[in-house]
CSV table of C-alpha atoms in Angstrom, one decimal:
chain,number,residue,atom,x,y,z
F,1,UNK,CA,44.5,14.3,28.8
F,2,UNK,CA,42.0,17.2,27.0
F,3,UNK,CA,38.5,17.1,27.5
F,4,UNK,CA,38.2,16.5,24.2
F,5,UNK,CA,40.2,13.3,23.7
F,6,UNK,CA,38.2,11.9,26.8
F,7,UNK,CA,35.3,12.1,23.7
F,8,UNK,CA,37.0,10.2,21.6
F,9,UNK,CA,36.8,6.1,21.8
F,10,UNK,CA,40.0,4.2,20.8
F,11,UNK,CA,38.8,2.0,17.3
F,12,UNK,CA,40.1,-1.2,17.3
F,13,UNK,CA,41.5,-3.1,14.3
F,14,UNK,CA,44.1,-5.4,12.9
F,15,UNK,CA,47.1,-6.1,10.4
F,16,UNK,CA,46.7,-6.9,7.2
F,17,UNK,CA,49.7,-6.4,5.8
F,18,UNK,CA,53.3,-6.2,6.7
F,19,UNK,CA,55.3,-5.5,4.6
F,20,UNK,CA,56.5,-9.0,3.0
F,21,UNK,CA,55.7,-10.7,6.3
F,22,UNK,CA,52.2,-12.5,7.7
F,23,UNK,CA,50.7,-9.4,9.8
F,24,UNK,CA,49.9,-12.1,13.2
F,25,UNK,CA,53.0,-10.3,13.1
F,26,UNK,CA,52.1,-7.3,14.4
F,27,UNK,CA,48.9,-8.8,15.7
F,28,UNK,CA,50.4,-7.9,19.7
F,29,UNK,CA,49.9,-4.3,19.0
F,30,UNK,CA,54.2,-3.9,19.0
F,31,UNK,CA,56.0,-4.5,15.7
F,32,UNK,CA,59.6,-4.7,15.1
F,33,UNK,CA,61.0,-5.0,11.8
F,34,UNK,CA,64.0,-7.2,11.1
F,35,UNK,CA,67.7,-7.2,9.7
F,36,UNK,CA,68.3,-6.8,5.9
F,37,UNK,CA,64.6,-5.4,5.7
F,38,UNK,CA,64.3,-2.8,3.1
F,39,UNK,CA,62.5,0.8,4.3
F,40,UNK,CA,60.7,1.7,3.9
F,41,UNK,CA,57.9,-0.3,5.0
F,42,UNK,CA,54.5,-0.9,5.0
F,43,UNK,CA,51.9,-0.7,7.4
F,44,UNK,CA,48.1,-1.6,6.6
F,45,UNK,CA,45.8,-1.3,9.7
F,46,UNK,CA,42.2,-2.8,9.0
F,47,UNK,CA,38.8,-1.1,11.1
F,48,UNK,CA,36.6,-2.4,12.6
F,49,UNK,CA,34.2,-0.4,11.6
F,50,UNK,CA,34.0,2.2,9.9
F,51,UNK,CA,34.8,5.5,11.6
F,52,UNK,CA,36.0,8.9,11.4
F,53,UNK,CA,39.5,9.1,12.3
F,54,UNK,CA,40.4,12.0,14.2
F,55,UNK,CA,44.1,10.4,15.6
F,56,UNK,CA,46.8,8.7,15.2
F,57,UNK,CA,48.8,8.0,17.9
F,58,UNK,CA,52.1,6.1,17.3
F,59,UNK,CA,54.2,5.5,20.4
F,60,UNK,CA,58.0,3.4,19.2
F,61,UNK,CA,60.4,2.1,20.9
F,62,UNK,CA,62.4,4.3,21.8
F,63,UNK,CA,66.0,2.6,22.0
F,64,UNK,CA,64.9,1.8,17.4
F,65,UNK,CA,62.7,5.1,16.1
F,66,UNK,CA,62.4,5.8,12.4
F,67,UNK,CA,63.4,8.5,11.0
F,68,UNK,CA,59.7,9.8,10.0
F,69,UNK,CA,55.5,7.2,9.7
F,70,UNK,CA,53.9,8.8,6.8
F,71,UNK,CA,50.4,8.0,7.7
F,72,UNK,CA,47.1,7.6,5.3
F,73,UNK,CA,43.2,7.8,6.3
F,74,UNK,CA,41.5,5.5,3.3
F,75,UNK,CA,38.3,4.8,2.5
F,76,UNK,CA,36.3,1.2,0.8
F,77,UNK,CA,33.6,1.1,-0.6
F,78,UNK,CA,30.6,1.2,1.5
F,79,UNK,CA,30.2,-2.5,3.4
F,80,UNK,CA,34.1,-3.7,2.2
F,81,UNK,CA,35.7,-6.8,3.9
F,82,UNK,CA,38.3,-5.8,5.8
F,83,UNK,CA,41.0,-7.5,4.1
F,84,UNK,CA,43.7,-6.0,1.6
F,85,UNK,CA,42.0,-6.3,-1.7
F,86,UNK,CA,39.4,-3.6,-0.5
F,87,UNK,CA,42.5,-1.9,1.2
F,88,UNK,CA,44.5,-1.4,-1.9
F,89,UNK,CA,41.0,-0.3,-4.7
F,90,UNK,CA,40.4,2.3,-0.6
F,91,UNK,CA,40.9,6.1,-1.7
F,92,UNK,CA,43.6,7.7,0.9
F,93,UNK,CA,43.1,11.9,2.1
F,94,UNK,CA,44.9,13.9,4.9
F,95,UNK,CA,47.9,12.6,4.5
F,96,UNK,CA,50.7,13.9,7.2
F,97,UNK,CA,53.9,12.4,8.8
F,98,UNK,CA,55.5,11.7,12.0
F,99,UNK,CA,58.7,13.0,12.7
F,100,UNK,CA,60.6,11.3,15.3
F,101,UNK,CA,63.7,12.7,16.8
F,102,UNK,CA,67.3,11.6,19.0
F,103,UNK,CA,66.3,12.6,22.2
F,104,UNK,CA,68.3,14.8,24.6
F,105,UNK,CA,70.7,13.1,27.1
F,106,UNK,CA,69.1,12.7,30.4
F,107,UNK,CA,66.1,12.1,29.1
F,108,UNK,CA,64.6,7.6,29.5
F,109,UNK,CA,61.3,8.2,27.8
F,110,UNK,CA,60.9,9.0,24.0
F,111,UNK,CA,56.7,10.3,23.9
F,112,UNK,CA,54.8,9.4,21.1
F,113,UNK,CA,54.4,10.8,18.2
F,114,UNK,CA,50.4,12.2,17.6
F,115,UNK,CA,48.2,13.0,13.7
F,116,UNK,CA,45.2,14.7,14.0
F,117,UNK,CA,43.6,13.6,10.5
F,118,UNK,CA,40.0,13.5,11.2
F,119,UNK,CA,39.1,11.5,8.6
F,120,UNK,CA,36.5,8.6,8.0
F,121,UNK,CA,37.7,5.6,7.0
F,122,UNK,CA,38.4,1.9,6.8
F,123,UNK,CA,41.7,1.6,7.0
F,124,UNK,CA,44.7,3.6,8.2
F,125,UNK,CA,48.6,2.9,6.3
F,126,UNK,CA,52.0,3.0,7.6
F,127,UNK,CA,54.4,3.8,6.0
F,128,UNK,CA,57.2,3.6,8.2
F,129,UNK,CA,61.0,4.6,6.9
F,130,UNK,CA,64.8,3.7,7.9
F,131,UNK,CA,65.9,4.1,11.3
F,132,UNK,CA,67.6,7.1,13.9
F,133,UNK,CA,71.3,6.1,13.3
F,134,UNK,CA,71.6,5.5,17.0
F,135,UNK,CA,74.9,2.6,18.7
F,136,UNK,CA,72.2,1.2,20.3
F,137,UNK,CA,70.7,0.2,17.1
F,138,UNK,CA,73.2,-1.1,15.0
F,139,UNK,CA,71.7,-3.1,12.8
F,140,UNK,CA,69.6,-0.3,11.7
F,141,UNK,CA,66.1,-2.4,13.1
F,142,UNK,CA,62.4,0.5,13.9
F,143,UNK,CA,60.9,-1.2,16.7
F,144,UNK,CA,56.2,0.6,16.8
F,145,UNK,CA,55.2,-0.3,20.6
F,146,UNK,CA,51.8,0.8,20.3
F,147,UNK,CA,49.5,2.6,18.1
F,148,UNK,CA,46.8,4.0,19.1
F,149,UNK,CA,43.9,5.4,16.5
F,150,UNK,CA,41.5,7.4,18.6
F,151,UNK,CA,38.1,8.2,16.8
F,152,UNK,CA,34.0,8.4,17.1
F,153,UNK,CA,32.9,5.0,14.6
F,154,UNK,CA,30.7,5.9,12.3
F,155,UNK,CA,29.0,1.9,11.6
F,156,UNK,CA,29.9,0.4,14.7
F,157,UNK,CA,26.6,-1.9,14.5
F,158,UNK,CA,28.1,-3.2,11.3
F,159,UNK,CA,31.1,-4.2,12.5
F,160,UNK,CA,33.5,-5.6,9.7
F,161,UNK,CA,34.7,-9.2,9.2
F,162,UNK,CA,38.8,-9.7,9.1
F,163,UNK,CA,39.9,-12.3,6.6
F,164,UNK,CA,40.7,-15.6,6.9
F,165,UNK,CA,44.2,-16.2,8.4
F,166,UNK,CA,45.7,-18.1,4.9
F,167,UNK,CA,43.4,-15.7,3.3
F,168,UNK,CA,45.4,-13.2,4.2
F,169,UNK,CA,49.2,-15.4,4.4
F,170,UNK,CA,48.5,-16.0,0.4
F,171,UNK,CA,48.1,-12.6,0.8
F,172,UNK,CA,51.0,-11.2,2.6
F,173,UNK,CA,54.0,-11.5,-0.9
F,174,UNK,CA,51.4,-9.3,-3.6
F,175,UNK,CA,53.1,-6.0,-2.1
F,176,UNK,CA,50.0,-2.9,-2.3
F,177,UNK,CA,50.6,0.4,-3.9
F,178,UNK,CA,50.8,3.2,-1.7
F,179,UNK,CA,48.4,5.1,-1.8
F,180,UNK,CA,47.7,8.3,-3.5
F,181,UNK,CA,45.6,11.8,-1.4
F,182,UNK,CA,42.7,12.6,-3.4
F,183,UNK,CA,40.4,12.9,-0.7
F,184,UNK,CA,39.2,14.9,2.2
F,185,UNK,CA,38.3,14.4,6.1
F,186,UNK,CA,35.1,13.7,8.1
F,187,UNK,CA,33.5,15.3,11.0
F,188,UNK,CA,30.9,13.1,13.4
F,189,UNK,CA,27.0,13.8,13.7
F,190,UNK,CA,25.4,12.6,16.9
F,191,UNK,CA,22.0,13.6,14.3
F,192,UNK,CA,17.6,11.9,14.2
F,193,UNK,CA,16.2,8.9,15.6
F,194,UNK,CA,16.4,5.5,14.5
F,195,UNK,CA,13.1,4.1,13.6
F,196,UNK,CA,12.6,0.5,12.7
F,197,UNK,CA,10.3,-1.1,9.8
F,198,UNK,CA,9.6,-4.5,8.8
F,199,UNK,CA,9.8,-5.9,5.0
F,200,UNK,CA,7.2,-8.8,4.1
F,201,UNK,CA,9.9,-11.1,4.9
F,202,UNK,CA,9.8,-10.9,8.0
F,203,UNK,CA,13.2,-8.6,8.3
F,204,UNK,CA,14.9,-4.7,9.9
F,205,UNK,CA,15.9,-1.4,8.1
F,206,UNK,CA,16.4,0.8,10.2
F,207,UNK,CA,16.1,4.4,8.4
F,208,UNK,CA,16.7,7.9,10.4
F,209,UNK,CA,14.7,11.0,9.8
F,210,UNK,CA,17.0,14.6,9.2
F,211,UNK,CA,15.7,17.0,7.4
F,212,UNK,CA,13.2,19.4,9.2
F,213,UNK,CA,11.4,22.9,7.6
F,214,UNK,CA,10.8,26.7,8.5
F,215,UNK,CA,14.6,28.0,7.2
F,216,UNK,CA,13.7,29.0,4.4
F,217,UNK,CA,15.8,27.2,2.6
F,218,UNK,CA,13.8,24.4,-0.6
F,219,UNK,CA,14.0,21.5,-2.5
F,220,UNK,CA,12.7,20.0,-5.2
F,221,UNK,CA,13.6,16.7,-7.2
F,222,UNK,CA,14.1,17.4,-10.2
F,223,UNK,CA,17.2,17.6,-12.2
F,224,UNK,CA,20.6,16.1,-10.0
F,225,UNK,CA,19.1,17.1,-7.1
F,226,UNK,CA,16.9,13.6,-7.9
F,227,UNK,CA,19.4,11.8,-7.0
F,228,UNK,CA,21.0,12.9,-3.0
F,229,UNK,CA,25.1,11.6,-3.6
F,230,UNK,CA,25.2,13.0,-7.0
F,231,UNK,CA,24.1,16.3,-5.6
F,232,UNK,CA,26.1,16.1,-2.1
F,233,UNK,CA,29.0,15.0,-4.9
F,234,UNK,CA,28.9,17.8,-7.0
F,235,UNK,CA,29.0,20.5,-4.0
F,236,UNK,CA,31.2,19.1,-2.4
F,237,UNK,CA,33.3,19.6,-6.6
F,238,UNK,CA,32.3,23.0,-5.5
F,239,UNK,CA,32.9,23.9,-2.8
F,240,UNK,CA,36.8,22.6,-3.4
F,241,UNK,CA,36.8,25.3,-6.2
F,242,UNK,CA,35.6,27.9,-4.1
F,243,UNK,CA,37.7,26.5,-1.2
F,244,UNK,CA,40.7,26.2,-4.1
F,245,UNK,CA,40.9,30.0,-5.6
F,246,UNK,CA,39.9,32.0,-1.8
F,247,UNK,CA,43.5,30.0,-1.5
F,248,UNK,CA,45.2,30.6,-4.2
F,249,UNK,CA,43.5,35.0,-2.9
F,250,UNK,CA,44.6,34.8,0.5
F,251,UNK,CA,41.3,34.9,1.9
F,252,UNK,CA,42.2,32.3,4.6
F,253,UNK,CA,38.6,32.3,6.4
F,254,UNK,CA,36.5,31.9,3.4
F,255,UNK,CA,39.3,28.8,2.0
F,256,UNK,CA,38.3,27.2,6.7
F,257,UNK,CA,34.6,27.9,5.4
F,258,UNK,CA,34.8,25.6,2.7
F,259,UNK,CA,37.1,23.5,4.5
F,260,UNK,CA,34.6,23.0,7.1
F,261,UNK,CA,31.8,21.9,4.7
F,262,UNK,CA,33.5,19.9,2.4
F,263,UNK,CA,34.5,17.4,5.9
F,264,UNK,CA,30.5,18.4,7.2
F,265,UNK,CA,29.3,17.1,3.8
F,266,UNK,CA,32.4,13.3,4.2
F,267,UNK,CA,29.7,12.5,6.6
F,268,UNK,CA,26.5,13.0,5.1
F,269,UNK,CA,28.0,10.8,1.9
F,270,UNK,CA,29.1,8.2,3.5
F,271,UNK,CA,25.1,7.8,5.5
F,272,UNK,CA,23.5,8.5,2.4
F,273,UNK,CA,26.1,5.9,0.5
F,274,UNK,CA,24.6,3.1,3.6
F,275,UNK,CA,20.3,4.2,2.7
F,276,UNK,CA,21.4,3.8,-0.9
F,277,UNK,CA,22.7,0.2,-0.1
F,278,UNK,CA,19.6,-0.8,2.5
F,279,UNK,CA,17.3,0.7,-0.2
F,280,UNK,CA,18.8,-1.9,-2.8
F,281,UNK,CA,18.3,-5.3,-1.2
F,282,UNK,CA,14.5,-3.8,-0.2
F,283,UNK,CA,14.8,-3.5,-3.7
F,284,UNK,CA,16.4,-7.0,-3.8
F,285,UNK,CA,13.4,-8.1,-1.5
F,286,UNK,CA,10.8,-6.7,-3.4
F,287,UNK,CA,9.6,-4.8,-1.0
F,288,UNK,CA,8.6,-1.7,-2.9
F,289,UNK,CA,6.9,0.2,0.7
F,290,UNK,CA,11.5,0.0,2.5
F,291,UNK,CA,12.3,1.2,-0.2
F,292,UNK,CA,10.4,4.5,-1.4
F,293,UNK,CA,11.6,4.9,3.2
F,294,UNK,CA,14.7,4.6,2.9
F,295,UNK,CA,15.0,6.5,-0.4
F,296,UNK,CA,12.8,9.7,1.3
F,297,UNK,CA,15.6,9.1,3.8
F,298,UNK,CA,18.3,9.8,2.1
F,299,UNK,CA,16.6,12.9,0.4
F,300,UNK,CA,15.8,14.3,4.1
F,301,UNK,CA,19.6,13.0,5.1
F,302,UNK,CA,21.4,15.5,1.9
F,303,UNK,CA,19.1,18.1,2.8
F,304,UNK,CA,19.6,18.3,6.1
F,305,UNK,CA,23.4,18.0,4.9
F,306,UNK,CA,23.3,21.2,2.8
F,307,UNK,CA,21.2,22.8,5.5
F,308,UNK,CA,24.6,22.3,8.0
F,309,UNK,CA,26.8,23.6,6.2
F,310,UNK,CA,24.5,26.6,5.4
F,311,UNK,CA,25.0,25.8,1.3
F,312,UNK,CA,22.8,28.8,0.4
F,313,UNK,CA,25.2,31.4,1.3
F,314,UNK,CA,28.6,29.7,0.7
F,315,UNK,CA,26.6,29.0,-3.1
F,316,UNK,CA,26.3,31.9,-6.0
F,317,UNK,CA,21.7,31.2,-7.8
F,318,UNK,CA,23.0,29.5,-10.4
F,319,UNK,CA,25.3,26.5,-8.4
F,320,UNK,CA,22.2,26.7,-6.1
F,321,UNK,CA,19.2,27.0,-8.7
F,322,UNK,CA,21.3,23.7,-10.6
F,323,UNK,CA,21.1,21.4,-7.1
F,324,UNK,CA,17.3,22.5,-6.8
F,325,UNK,CA,17.8,24.2,-3.5
F,326,UNK,CA,16.0,27.9,-2.9
F,327,UNK,CA,16.6,30.1,-1.1
F,328,UNK,CA,14.5,32.9,0.5
F,329,UNK,CA,18.0,34.6,0.8
F,330,UNK,CA,19.4,33.8,-1.8
F,331,UNK,CA,16.3,35.3,-3.5
F,332,UNK,CA,16.6,38.9,-0.9
F,333,UNK,CA,20.1,39.4,-2.2
F,334,UNK,CA,19.6,39.8,-5.9
């Protein structure tokens, strides 16, 4: 195991869709198709908590080998349940394919295949294709010995509830629509020191202060910059266009920098969504001071995201002005 892998965590998961079968058929981490099953075959795994899925490792039965398995990571709405309805509504990105080959003679071991996803999500969707033609597999079955999901928990302190067995079985007959890739990957960061704030009702909200000053960059609270989520998503769109243009022009380094910045923004966007949800709860409870502090934390998180990706070096002056960002570096450039 490499140094990077040793720092990862194995993310717990539960099967929430296994074709037309009971999801419990995959509950022991092993699964074998039945004679007559049609391929491709869909399997949806729900993660115990929102995580940055860095790598998905699939070990297959050496006698029941699929030709390939498509893998996608999907992110649902904040606080979504760990069930099929939420999986259907999730946004999926970073599609990858694990390709399997027939073993060479004398090789009794089938190595697991790894997909590096690096994407924040609640679900992992596997699309299993027909088996390779092997003499020891006359019934054309596919067998998966183990699926290991490695990554970094984003909301480990908020485990997601698994659906009840009756609810899962009721929905198992409704085949999900295969996900289309429409997302970008996020990357893990460790930042900030949580503080606690008590509400009049005695509950607590965890708020993290992120921002810092003195680096030549400033933000205003007017216009589009007044909403941290909107400004983060606006910058993501601008960087996506810049990355596409750089790739078309053969500017590979610039394209990679933009892609990395988009990945970082994805991580901060998750944090801001969580803070926005807590702010809504505080407002519903009539705790205005807590809501104001959470709103400040959202702005601080946005500011740190912009600093982390050096947004003032990636966007033009007009683009920065539209999101309320000022920088002495851009001013000196004129």
